[in-house]
């Protein structure tokens, strides 16, 4: 140790240039520098892999939480649909009961109106008479008024000749009393009067155009056009046809009845929508299968 190597001839050999270069401090530092980047790269890759593993773990946990929340939401939606179906079923039952009640009320109302109409059958309605002109006796005033304006003979019994009185009044073009035009008509019940008033717009335009018309009982309108004589049952029907004929009339919209309002406010239930969708999907699948079958059967045999 500590001595130079001696060859067989007893002389010392000098180290070569390669040996000197390998054992120099500069070469040692270069080898360490080449090794450090590789180690740094390996450490970086390890950190990236660790972060990826952590990210995958977090993603799995988040997906699990999302699935759990979706499951809870689906349960709540199913429960809500069940409650909605039950509520809609109750609403439909209530609507059916309400529809029956409306029919019963309408029947009773018609009976009452019929009784009211019968009680008014012998009455007369006089328009445009100033209040107070009757004086102390309404009966004496009406008798004097009718005999003077309609020129009725004294033999006419006013109590039982209502139709005769109306015919005479309607037959005159104009009935005057104290210089004012007076109109006589039947004593209709309020519901019929309201329906007859709905024709006021149509009658105004017809009168301006000089077209003759009649208002048959209870609330109709017959118009004598040059090309025909239609009979209208509602003011909306009359004004719509008149507008189509070119008359400058405003279309009158009829009021909806309770039954019409109820039928318009109904809706389709969730169960019915689901059944409709299932039916549509089933029909669509059947149509698609039929189209496929026709294409296959219509194709040439050699294909």
PDB file of C-alpha atoms in Angstrom:
ATOM      1  CA  UNK A   1       0.000   0.000   0.000  1.00  0.00           C
ATOM      2  CA  UNK A   2       1.213   3.492  -0.817  1.00  0.00           C
ATOM      3  CA  UNK A   3       3.818   2.160  -3.230  1.00  0.00           C
ATOM      4  CA  UNK A   4       3.831   2.374  -6.980  1.00  0.00           C
ATOM      5  CA  UNK A   5       3.443  -0.797  -8.974  1.00  0.00           C
ATOM      6  CA  UNK A   6       6.745  -2.232 -10.189  1.00  0.00           C
ATOM      7  CA  UNK A   7       6.986  -4.391 -13.303  1.00  0.00           C
ATOM      8  CA  UNK A   8       8.900  -7.556 -13.607  1.00  0.00           C
ATOM      9  CA  UNK A   9      12.026  -5.688 -14.644  1.00  0.00           C
ATOM     10  CA  UNK A  10      11.910  -3.701 -11.433  1.00  0.00           C
ATOM     11  CA  UNK A  11      11.008  -0.409 -13.036  1.00  0.00           C
ATOM     12  CA  UNK A  12       7.896   1.768 -12.299  1.00  0.00           C
ATOM     13  CA  UNK A  13       5.221   2.331 -14.972  1.00  0.00           C
ATOM     14  CA  UNK A  14       3.704   5.798 -15.504  1.00  0.00           C
ATOM     15  CA  UNK A  15      -0.167   6.112 -15.424  1.00  0.00           C
ATOM     16  CA  UNK A  16      -1.857   6.593 -18.789  1.00  0.00           C
ATOM     17  CA  UNK A  17      -3.887   9.621 -19.852  1.00  0.00           C
ATOM     18  CA  UNK A  18      -7.156   7.614 -19.656  1.00  0.00           C
ATOM     19  CA  UNK A  19      -6.447   6.639 -16.079  1.00  0.00           C
ATOM     20  CA  UNK A  20      -5.659  10.191 -15.156  1.00  0.00           C
ATOM     21  CA  UNK A  21      -8.913  11.414 -16.757  1.00  0.00           C
ATOM     22  CA  UNK A  22     -11.059   8.814 -15.011  1.00  0.00           C
ATOM     23  CA  UNK A  23      -9.628   9.624 -11.615  1.00  0.00           C
ATOM     24  CA  UNK A  24      -9.855  13.404 -12.034  1.00  0.00           C
ATOM     25  CA  UNK A  25     -12.376  15.396  -9.849  1.00  0.00           C
ATOM     26  CA  UNK A  26     -13.856  17.108 -12.932  1.00  0.00           C
ATOM     27  CA  UNK A  27     -14.989  13.790 -14.464  1.00  0.00           C
ATOM     28  CA  UNK A  28     -16.612  12.747 -11.167  1.00  0.00           C
ATOM     29  CA  UNK A  29     -18.650  15.930 -11.007  1.00  0.00           C
ATOM     30  CA  UNK A  30     -19.885  15.380 -14.613  1.00  0.00           C
ATOM     31  CA  UNK A  31     -21.135  11.892 -13.840  1.00  0.00           C
ATOM     32  CA  UNK A  32     -23.063  13.202 -10.839  1.00  0.00           C
ATOM     33  CA  UNK A  33     -24.578  15.986 -12.993  1.00  0.00           C
ATOM     34  CA  UNK A  34     -25.759  13.427 -15.560  1.00  0.00           C
ATOM     35  CA  UNK A  35     -27.391  11.341 -12.828  1.00  0.00           C
ATOM     36  CA  UNK A  36     -29.233  14.251 -11.093  1.00  0.00           C
ATOM     37  CA  UNK A  37     -31.672  15.121 -14.011  1.00  0.00           C
ATOM     38  CA  UNK A  38     -32.794  11.503 -14.267  1.00  0.00           C
ATOM     39  CA  UNK A  39     -33.503  11.351 -10.567  1.00  0.00           C
ATOM     40  CA  UNK A  40     -35.396  14.656 -10.684  1.00  0.00           C
ATOM     41  CA  UNK A  41     -37.519  13.432 -13.601  1.00  0.00           C
ATOM     42  CA  UNK A  42     -38.333  10.227 -11.785  1.00  0.00           C
ATOM     43  CA  UNK A  43     -39.379  12.175  -8.702  1.00  0.00           C
ATOM     44  CA  UNK A  44     -41.621  14.437 -10.817  1.00  0.00           C
ATOM     45  CA  UNK A  45     -43.301  11.449 -12.447  1.00  0.00           C
ATOM     46  CA  UNK A  46     -43.912   9.942  -9.044  1.00  0.00           C
ATOM     47  CA  UNK A  47     -45.577  13.130  -7.836  1.00  0.00           C
ATOM     48  CA  UNK A  48     -47.762  13.295 -10.975  1.00  0.00           C
ATOM     49  CA  UNK A  49     -48.838   9.695 -10.522  1.00  0.00           C
ATOM     50  CA  UNK A  50     -49.669  10.387  -6.899  1.00  0.00           C
ATOM     51  CA  UNK A  51     -51.765  13.417  -7.871  1.00  0.00           C
ATOM     52  CA  UNK A  52     -53.585  11.384 -10.530  1.00  0.00           C
ATOM     53  CA  UNK A  53     -54.372   8.697  -7.963  1.00  0.00           C
ATOM     54  CA  UNK A  54     -55.681  11.336  -5.546  1.00  0.00           C
ATOM     55  CA  UNK A  55     -57.778  12.924  -8.329  1.00  0.00           C
ATOM     56  CA  UNK A  56     -59.284   9.576  -9.290  1.00  0.00           C
ATOM     57  CA  UNK A  57     -60.113   8.899  -5.678  1.00  0.00           C
ATOM     58  CA  UNK A  58     -61.787  12.293  -5.306  1.00  0.00           C
ATOM     59  CA  UNK A  59     -63.662  11.809  -8.579  1.00  0.00           C
ATOM     60  CA  UNK A  60     -64.939   8.422  -7.417  1.00  0.00           C
ATOM     61  CA  UNK A  61     -66.142   9.941  -4.170  1.00  0.00           C
ATOM     62  CA  UNK A  62     -67.846  12.820  -5.972  1.00  0.00           C
ATOM     63  CA  UNK A  63     -69.540  10.450  -8.430  1.00  0.00           C
ATOM     64  CA  UNK A  64     -70.729   8.366  -5.531  1.00  0.00           C
ATOM     65  CA  UNK A  65     -72.189  11.445  -3.847  1.00  0.00           C
ATOM     66  CA  UNK A  66     -73.879  12.501  -7.110  1.00  0.00           C
ATOM     67  CA  UNK A  67     -75.402   9.057  -7.571  1.00  0.00           C
ATOM     68  CA  UNK A  68     -76.702   9.139  -4.015  1.00  0.00           C
ATOM     69  CA  UNK A  69     -78.247  12.588  -4.554  1.00  0.00           C
ATOM     70  CA  UNK A  70     -79.818  11.477  -7.855  1.00  0.00           C
ATOM     71  CA  UNK A  71     -81.305   8.445  -6.125  1.00  0.00           C
ATOM     72  CA  UNK A  72     -82.828  10.655  -3.436  1.00  0.00           C
ATOM     73  CA  UNK A  73     -84.166  13.050  -6.079  1.00  0.00           C
ATOM     74  CA  UNK A  74     -85.724  10.179  -8.036  1.00  0.00           C
ATOM     75  CA  UNK A  75     -87.430   8.944  -4.875  1.00  0.00           C
ATOM     76  CA  UNK A  76     -88.788  12.431  -4.195  1.00  0.00           C
ATOM     77  CA  UNK A  77     -89.987  12.787  -7.811  1.00  0.00           C
ATOM     78  CA  UNK A  78     -91.734   9.408  -7.642  1.00  0.00           C
ATOM     79  CA  UNK A  79     -93.387  10.402  -4.372  1.00  0.00           C
ATOM     80  CA  UNK A  80     -94.429  13.764  -5.861  1.00  0.00           C
ATOM     81  CA  UNK A  81     -95.903  12.058  -8.953  1.00  0.00           C
ATOM     82  CA  UNK A  82     -97.883   9.723  -6.716  1.00  0.00           C
ATOM     83  CA  UNK A  83     -99.232  12.628  -4.711  1.00  0.00           C
ATOM     84  CA  UNK A  84    -100.044  14.571  -7.889  1.00  0.00           C
ATOM     85  CA  UNK A  85    -101.927  11.611  -9.355  1.00  0.00           C
ATOM     86  CA  UNK A  86    -103.959  11.265  -6.161  1.00  0.00           C
ATOM     87  CA  UNK A  87    -104.679  15.001  -6.107  1.00  0.00           C
ATOM     88  CA  UNK A  88    -105.698  15.012  -9.764  1.00  0.00           C
ATOM     89  CA  UNK A  89    -107.950  12.034  -9.153  1.00  0.00           C
ATOM     90  CA  UNK A  90    -109.673  13.905  -6.335  1.00  0.00           C
ATOM     91  CA  UNK A  91    -109.962  17.027  -8.491  1.00  0.00           C
ATOM     92  CA  UNK A  92    -111.552  15.001 -11.282  1.00  0.00           C
ATOM     93  CA  UNK A  93    -114.045  13.524  -8.838  1.00  0.00           C
ATOM     94  CA  UNK A  94    -114.866  17.014  -7.578  1.00  0.00           C
ATOM     95  CA  UNK A  95    -115.315  18.219 -11.180  1.00  0.00           C
ATOM     96  CA  UNK A  96    -117.689  15.349 -11.920  1.00  0.00           C
ATOM     97  CA  UNK A  97    -119.738  16.129  -8.826  1.00  0.00           C
ATOM     98  CA  UNK A  98    -119.690  19.833  -9.697  1.00  0.00           C
ATOM     99  CA  UNK A  99    -120.827  19.077 -13.247  1.00  0.00           C
ATOM    100  CA  UNK A 100    -123.790  17.100 -11.903  1.00  0.00           C
ATOM    101  CA  UNK A 101    -124.618  19.893  -9.461  1.00  0.00           C
ATOM    102  CA  UNK A 102    -124.508  22.444 -12.291  1.00  0.00           C
ATOM    103  CA  UNK A 103    -126.929  20.323 -14.306  1.00  0.00           C
ATOM    104  CA  UNK A 104    -129.294  20.037 -11.341  1.00  0.00           C
ATOM    105  CA  UNK A 105    -129.085  23.785 -10.662  1.00  0.00           C
ATOM    106  CA  UNK A 106    -129.664  24.518 -14.349  1.00  0.00           C
ATOM    107  CA  UNK A 107    -132.761  22.294 -14.389  1.00  0.00           C
ATOM    108  CA  UNK A 108    -134.160  23.969 -11.287  1.00  0.00           C
ATOM    109  CA  UNK A 109    -133.355  27.408 -12.693  1.00  0.00           C
ATOM    110  CA  UNK A 110    -135.147  26.569 -15.938  1.00  0.00           C
ATOM    111  CA  UNK A 111    -138.199  25.447 -13.982  1.00  0.00           C
ATOM    112  CA  UNK A 112    -138.233  28.665 -11.979  1.00  0.00           C
ATOM    113  CA  UNK A 113    -137.792  30.734 -15.135  1.00  0.00           C
ATOM    114  CA  UNK A 114    -140.632  28.841 -16.762  1.00  0.00           C
ATOM    115  CA  UNK A 115    -142.894  29.573 -13.795  1.00  0.00           C
ATOM    116  CA  UNK A 116    -141.857  33.229 -13.916  1.00  0.00           C
ATOM    117  CA  UNK A 117    -142.521  33.369 -17.637  1.00  0.00           C
ATOM    118  CA  UNK A 118    -145.981  31.873 -17.166  1.00  0.00           C
ATOM    119  CA  UNK A 119    -146.762  34.437 -14.474  1.00  0.00           C
ATOM    120  CA  UNK A 120    -145.739  37.248 -16.868  1.00  0.00           C
ATOM    121  CA  UNK A 121    -147.676  35.869 -19.828  1.00  0.00           C
ATOM    122  CA  UNK A 122    -150.625  38.231 -19.420  1.00  0.00           C
ATOM    123  CA  UNK A 123    -148.488  41.320 -18.832  1.00  0.00           C
ATOM    124  CA  UNK A 124    -147.475  44.114 -21.191  1.00  0.00           C
ATOM    125  CA  UNK A 125    -144.265  46.142 -21.095  1.00  0.00           C
ATOM    126  CA  UNK A 126    -144.524  49.807 -22.171  1.00  0.00           C
ATOM    127  CA  UNK A 127    -141.368  51.800 -22.901  1.00  0.00           C
ATOM    128  CA  UNK A 128    -140.653  55.550 -22.929  1.00  0.00           C
ATOM    129  CA  UNK A 129    -143.514  56.661 -20.657  1.00  0.00           C
ATOM    130  CA  UNK A 130    -142.391  59.367 -18.280  1.00  0.00           C
ATOM    131  CA  UNK A 131    -142.539  58.434 -14.620  1.00  0.00           C
ATOM    132  CA  UNK A 132    -145.452  60.074 -12.842  1.00  0.00           C
ATOM    133  CA  UNK A 133    -147.734  60.335 -15.880  1.00  0.00           C
ATOM    134  CA  UNK A 134    -149.914  57.546 -14.525  1.00  0.00           C
ATOM    135  CA  UNK A 135    -151.228  59.845 -11.817  1.00  0.00           C
ATOM    136  CA  UNK A 136    -153.087  58.298  -8.915  1.00  0.00           C
ATOM    137  CA  UNK A 137    -154.389  55.213 -10.767  1.00  0.00           C
ATOM    138  CA  UNK A 138    -152.131  53.041 -12.939  1.00  0.00           C
ATOM    139  CA  UNK A 139    -155.055  50.932 -14.200  1.00  0.00           C
ATOM    140  CA  UNK A 140    -157.063  53.924 -15.423  1.00  0.00           C
ATOM    141  CA  UNK A 141    -153.986  55.446 -17.065  1.00  0.00           C
ATOM    142  CA  UNK A 142    -153.084  52.237 -18.951  1.00  0.00           C
ATOM    143  CA  UNK A 143    -156.656  51.743 -20.173  1.00  0.00           C
ATOM    144  CA  UNK A 144    -156.904  55.341 -21.395  1.00  0.00           C
ATOM    145  CA  UNK A 145    -153.420  55.162 -22.922  1.00  0.00           C
ATOM    146  CA  UNK A 146    -154.100  51.957 -24.885  1.00  0.00           C
ATOM    147  CA  UNK A 147    -157.506  53.021 -26.190  1.00  0.00           C
ATOM    148  CA  UNK A 148    -156.209  56.406 -27.354  1.00  0.00           C
ATOM    149  CA  UNK A 149    -152.908  55.366 -28.916  1.00  0.00           C
ATOM    150  CA  UNK A 150    -154.132  52.126 -30.511  1.00  0.00           C
ATOM    151  CA  UNK A 151    -157.683  53.310 -31.256  1.00  0.00           C
ATOM    152  CA  UNK A 152    -159.228  50.330 -29.523  1.00  0.00           C
ATOM    153  CA  UNK A 153    -163.042  50.125 -29.389  1.00  0.00           C
ATOM    154  CA  UNK A 154    -164.710  50.238 -26.016  1.00  0.00           C
ATOM    155  CA  UNK A 155    -165.857  46.650 -26.503  1.00  0.00           C
ATOM    156  CA  UNK A 156    -162.276  45.387 -26.344  1.00  0.00           C
ATOM    157  CA  UNK A 157    -161.551  43.754 -23.007  1.00  0.00           C
ATOM    158  CA  UNK A 158    -158.004  44.806 -22.208  1.00  0.00           C
ATOM    159  CA  UNK A 159    -157.568  42.099 -19.575  1.00  0.00           C
ATOM    160  CA  UNK A 160    -157.825  39.232 -22.080  1.00  0.00           C
ATOM    161  CA  UNK A 161    -156.865  40.799 -25.412  1.00  0.00           C
ATOM    162  CA  UNK A 162    -153.162  41.121 -24.906  1.00  0.00           C
ATOM    163  CA  UNK A 163    -152.275  39.515 -28.240  1.00  0.00           C
ATOM    164  CA  UNK A 164    -154.701  41.809 -30.048  1.00  0.00           C
ATOM    165  CA  UNK A 165    -153.158  44.848 -28.377  1.00  0.00           C
ATOM    166  CA  UNK A 166    -149.631  43.789 -29.346  1.00  0.00           C
ATOM    167  CA  UNK A 167    -150.649  43.087 -32.947  1.00  0.00           C
ATOM    168  CA  UNK A 168    -152.155  46.557 -33.261  1.00  0.00           C
ATOM    169  CA  UNK A 169    -149.077  48.160 -31.670  1.00  0.00           C
ATOM    170  CA  UNK A 170    -146.648  46.249 -33.873  1.00  0.00           C
ATOM    171  CA  UNK A 171    -148.818  46.876 -36.934  1.00  0.00           C
ATOM    172  CA  UNK A 172    -148.467  50.629 -36.537  1.00  0.00           C
ATOM    173  CA  UNK A 173    -145.254  52.090 -37.790  1.00  0.00           C
ATOM    174  CA  UNK A 174    -145.174  54.539 -34.921  1.00  0.00           C
ATOM    175  CA  UNK A 175    -147.096  54.911 -31.648  1.00  0.00           C
ATOM    176  CA  UNK A 176    -146.990  58.419 -30.151  1.00  0.00           C
ATOM    177  CA  UNK A 177    -147.959  59.671 -26.711  1.00  0.00           C
ATOM    178  CA  UNK A 178    -147.645  63.359 -25.914  1.00  0.00           C
ATOM    179  CA  UNK A 179    -145.379  63.728 -28.933  1.00  0.00           C
ATOM    180  CA  UNK A 180    -143.014  60.918 -27.887  1.00  0.00           C
ATOM    181  CA  UNK A 181    -142.644  57.488 -29.538  1.00  0.00           C
ATOM    182  CA  UNK A 182    -143.938  54.687 -27.311  1.00  0.00           C
ATOM    183  CA  UNK A 183    -143.014  50.999 -27.642  1.00  0.00           C
ATOM    184  CA  UNK A 184    -145.027  47.997 -26.469  1.00  0.00           C
ATOM    185  CA  UNK A 185    -143.698  44.489 -26.011  1.00  0.00           C
ATOM    186  CA  UNK A 186    -144.265  41.322 -24.061  1.00  0.00           C
ATOM    187  CA  UNK A 187    -143.178  41.186 -20.442  1.00  0.00           C
ATOM    188  CA  UNK A 188    -140.279  38.783 -20.832  1.00  0.00           C
ATOM    189  CA  UNK A 189    -138.397  37.423 -17.860  1.00  0.00           C
ATOM    190  CA  UNK A 190    -134.974  39.040 -17.161  1.00  0.00           C
ATOM    191  CA  UNK A 191    -132.914  36.193 -18.636  1.00  0.00           C
ATOM    192  CA  UNK A 192    -134.721  36.422 -21.971  1.00  0.00           C
ATOM    193  CA  UNK A 193    -134.535  40.210 -21.939  1.00  0.00           C
ATOM    194  CA  UNK A 194    -130.768  39.974 -21.501  1.00  0.00           C
ATOM    195  CA  UNK A 195    -130.450  37.632 -24.472  1.00  0.00           C
ATOM    196  CA  UNK A 196    -132.690  39.849 -26.604  1.00  0.00           C
ATOM    197  CA  UNK A 197    -130.595  42.893 -25.680  1.00  0.00           C
ATOM    198  CA  UNK A 198    -127.542  41.120 -27.065  1.00  0.00           C
ATOM    199  CA  UNK A 199    -129.027  41.614 -30.565  1.00  0.00           C
ATOM    200  CA  UNK A 200    -128.988  45.428 -30.168  1.00  0.00           C
ATOM    201  CA  UNK A 201    -125.795  45.853 -32.214  1.00  0.00           C
ATOM    202  CA  UNK A 202    -127.120  43.679 -35.042  1.00  0.00           C
ATOM    203  CA  UNK A 203    -130.514  45.400 -35.064  1.00  0.00           C
ATOM    204  CA  UNK A 204    -128.883  48.843 -35.101  1.00  0.00           C
ATOM    205  CA  UNK A 205    -126.832  48.038 -38.209  1.00  0.00           C
ATOM    206  CA  UNK A 206    -129.773  46.354 -39.945  1.00  0.00           C
ATOM    207  CA  UNK A 207    -131.967  49.371 -39.269  1.00  0.00           C
ATOM    208  CA  UNK A 208    -129.310  51.721 -40.669  1.00  0.00           C
ATOM    209  CA  UNK A 209    -129.076  49.612 -43.827  1.00  0.00           C
ATOM    210  CA  UNK A 210    -132.837  49.374 -44.187  1.00  0.00           C
ATOM    211  CA  UNK A 211    -132.920  45.573 -43.831  1.00  0.00           C
ATOM    212  CA  UNK A 212    -136.118  44.155 -42.345  1.00  0.00           C
ATOM    213  CA  UNK A 213    -135.854  41.788 -39.372  1.00  0.00           C
ATOM    214  CA  UNK A 214    -137.944  40.074 -36.700  1.00  0.00           C
ATOM    215  CA  UNK A 215    -137.176  38.868 -33.173  1.00  0.00           C
ATOM    216  CA  UNK A 216    -139.109  35.617 -32.618  1.00  0.00           C
ATOM    217  CA  UNK A 217    -139.648  34.286 -29.123  1.00  0.00           C
ATOM    218  CA  UNK A 218    -137.743  33.755 -26.968  1.00  0.00           C
ATOM    219  CA  UNK A 219    -134.458  35.298 -28.167  1.00  0.00           C
ATOM    220  CA  UNK A 220    -133.888  34.772 -31.880  1.00  0.00           C
ATOM    221  CA  UNK A 221    -133.323  37.019 -34.882  1.00  0.00           C
ATOM    222  CA  UNK A 222    -134.761  36.513 -38.368  1.00  0.00           C
ATOM    223  CA  UNK A 223    -133.281  38.736 -41.076  1.00  0.00           C
ATOM    224  CA  UNK A 224    -134.854  39.196 -44.507  1.00  0.00           C
ATOM    225  CA  UNK A 225    -131.859  39.420 -46.862  1.00  0.00           C
ATOM    226  CA  UNK A 226    -132.287  39.541 -50.616  1.00  0.00           C
ATOM    227  CA  UNK A 227    -130.709  36.097 -50.981  1.00  0.00           C
ATOM    228  CA  UNK A 228    -132.526  34.410 -48.110  1.00  0.00           C
ATOM    229  CA  UNK A 229    -134.066  34.621 -44.640  1.00  0.00           C
ATOM    230  CA  UNK A 230    -131.771  33.047 -42.047  1.00  0.00           C
ATOM    231  CA  UNK A 231    -132.843  32.534 -38.437  1.00  0.00           C
ATOM    232  CA  UNK A 232    -130.138  33.139 -35.840  1.00  0.00           C
ATOM    233  CA  UNK A 233    -130.277  31.615 -32.362  1.00  0.00           C
ATOM    234  CA  UNK A 234    -127.529  33.713 -30.754  1.00  0.00           C
ATOM    235  CA  UNK A 235    -126.246  37.256 -31.160  1.00  0.00           C
ATOM    236  CA  UNK A 236    -122.756  35.925 -31.841  1.00  0.00           C
ATOM    237  CA  UNK A 237    -124.066  33.790 -34.715  1.00  0.00           C
ATOM    238  CA  UNK A 238    -125.988  36.755 -36.166  1.00  0.00           C
ATOM    239  CA  UNK A 239    -123.174  39.325 -35.949  1.00  0.00           C
ATOM    240  CA  UNK A 240    -120.578  36.875 -37.283  1.00  0.00           C
ATOM    241  CA  UNK A 241    -122.690  36.123 -40.370  1.00  0.00           C
ATOM    242  CA  UNK A 242    -123.423  39.819 -40.869  1.00  0.00           C
ATOM    243  CA  UNK A 243    -119.713  40.632 -40.737  1.00  0.00           C
ATOM    244  CA  UNK A 244    -119.041  37.923 -43.332  1.00  0.00           C
ATOM    245  CA  UNK A 245    -121.687  39.570 -45.530  1.00  0.00           C
ATOM    246  CA  UNK A 246    -119.844  42.889 -45.330  1.00  0.00           C
ATOM    247  CA  UNK A 247    -121.920  44.713 -42.704  1.00  0.00           C
ATOM    248  CA  UNK A 248    -119.981  47.144 -40.452  1.00  0.00           C
ATOM    249  CA  UNK A 249    -120.971  45.316 -37.279  1.00  0.00           C
ATOM    250  CA  UNK A 250    -119.031  44.427 -34.150  1.00  0.00           C
ATOM    251  CA  UNK A 251    -119.158  40.711 -33.360  1.00  0.00           C
ATOM    252  CA  UNK A 252    -121.008  40.082 -30.084  1.00  0.00           C
ATOM    253  CA  UNK A 253    -119.471  37.346 -27.930  1.00  0.00           C
ATOM    254  CA  UNK A 254    -121.908  35.241 -25.944  1.00  0.00           C
ATOM    255  CA  UNK A 255    -121.311  34.662 -22.255  1.00  0.00           C
ATOM    256  CA  UNK A 256    -120.100  31.213 -21.272  1.00  0.00           C
ATOM    257  CA  UNK A 257    -122.290  29.079 -19.091  1.00  0.00           C
ATOM    258  CA  UNK A 258    -120.969  27.456 -15.913  1.00  0.00           C
ATOM    259  CA  UNK A 259    -120.809  24.080 -17.651  1.00  0.00           C
ATOM    260  CA  UNK A 260    -118.774  25.561 -20.524  1.00  0.00           C
ATOM    261  CA  UNK A 261    -116.398  27.259 -18.101  1.00  0.00           C
ATOM    262  CA  UNK A 262    -115.933  24.002 -16.213  1.00  0.00           C
ATOM    263  CA  UNK A 263    -115.245  21.994 -19.385  1.00  0.00           C
ATOM    264  CA  UNK A 264    -112.747  24.616 -20.569  1.00  0.00           C
ATOM    265  CA  UNK A 265    -110.829  24.624 -17.272  1.00  0.00           C
ATOM    266  CA  UNK A 266    -110.216  20.865 -17.112  1.00  0.00           C
ATOM    267  CA  UNK A 267    -106.759  19.428 -17.800  1.00  0.00           C
ATOM    268  CA  UNK A 268    -105.116  16.116 -18.615  1.00  0.00           C
ATOM    269  CA  UNK A 269    -103.803  14.227 -15.601  1.00  0.00           C
ATOM    270  CA  UNK A 270    -100.260  12.898 -15.203  1.00  0.00           C
ATOM    271  CA  UNK A 271    -101.489   9.321 -15.453  1.00  0.00           C
ATOM    272  CA  UNK A 272    -103.333  10.081 -18.672  1.00  0.00           C
ATOM    273  CA  UNK A 273    -100.249  11.782 -20.116  1.00  0.00           C
ATOM    274  CA  UNK A 274     -98.125   8.763 -19.231  1.00  0.00           C
ATOM    275  CA  UNK A 275    -100.618   6.391 -20.836  1.00  0.00           C
ATOM    276  CA  UNK A 276    -100.785   8.605 -23.919  1.00  0.00           C
ATOM    277  CA  UNK A 277     -96.992   8.643 -24.261  1.00  0.00           C
ATOM    278  CA  UNK A 278     -96.834   4.866 -23.861  1.00  0.00           C
ATOM    279  CA  UNK A 279     -99.543   4.445 -26.490  1.00  0.00           C
ATOM    280  CA  UNK A 280     -97.749   6.802 -28.881  1.00  0.00           C
ATOM    281  CA  UNK A 281     -94.443   4.984 -28.385  1.00  0.00           C
ATOM    282  CA  UNK A 282     -96.129   1.629 -28.951  1.00  0.00           C
ATOM    283  CA  UNK A 283     -97.814   2.869 -32.120  1.00  0.00           C
ATOM    284  CA  UNK A 284     -94.537   4.375 -33.330  1.00  0.00           C
ATOM    285  CA  UNK A 285     -92.733   1.057 -32.804  1.00  0.00           C
ATOM    286  CA  UNK A 286     -95.470  -0.811 -34.661  1.00  0.00           C
ATOM    287  CA  UNK A 287     -95.305   1.630 -37.593  1.00  0.00           C
ATOM    288  CA  UNK A 288     -91.520   1.314 -37.740  1.00  0.00           C
ATOM    289  CA  UNK A 289     -91.750  -2.476 -37.767  1.00  0.00           C
ATOM    290  CA  UNK A 290     -94.323  -2.337 -40.547  1.00  0.00           C
ATOM    291  CA  UNK A 291     -92.086  -0.064 -42.618  1.00  0.00           C
ATOM    292  CA  UNK A 292     -89.135  -2.408 -42.078  1.00  0.00           C
ATOM    293  CA  UNK A 293     -91.249  -5.430 -43.062  1.00  0.00           C
ATOM    294  CA  UNK A 294     -92.466  -3.697 -46.224  1.00  0.00           C
ATOM    295  CA  UNK A 295     -88.923  -2.780 -47.235  1.00  0.00           C
ATOM    296  CA  UNK A 296     -87.788  -6.344 -46.726  1.00  0.00           C
ATOM    297  CA  UNK A 297     -90.704  -7.871 -48.628  1.00  0.00           C
ATOM    298  CA  UNK A 298     -90.488  -5.370 -51.475  1.00  0.00           C
ATOM    299  CA  UNK A 299     -86.740  -5.896 -52.021  1.00  0.00           C
ATOM    300  CA  UNK A 300     -85.764  -8.135 -55.045  1.00  0.00           C
ATOM    301  CA  UNK A 301     -85.028 -11.752 -54.269  1.00  0.00           C
ATOM    302  CA  UNK A 302     -81.508 -11.541 -55.685  1.00  0.00           C
ATOM    303  CA  UNK A 303     -80.403  -8.840 -53.296  1.00  0.00           C
TER     304      UNK A 303
END
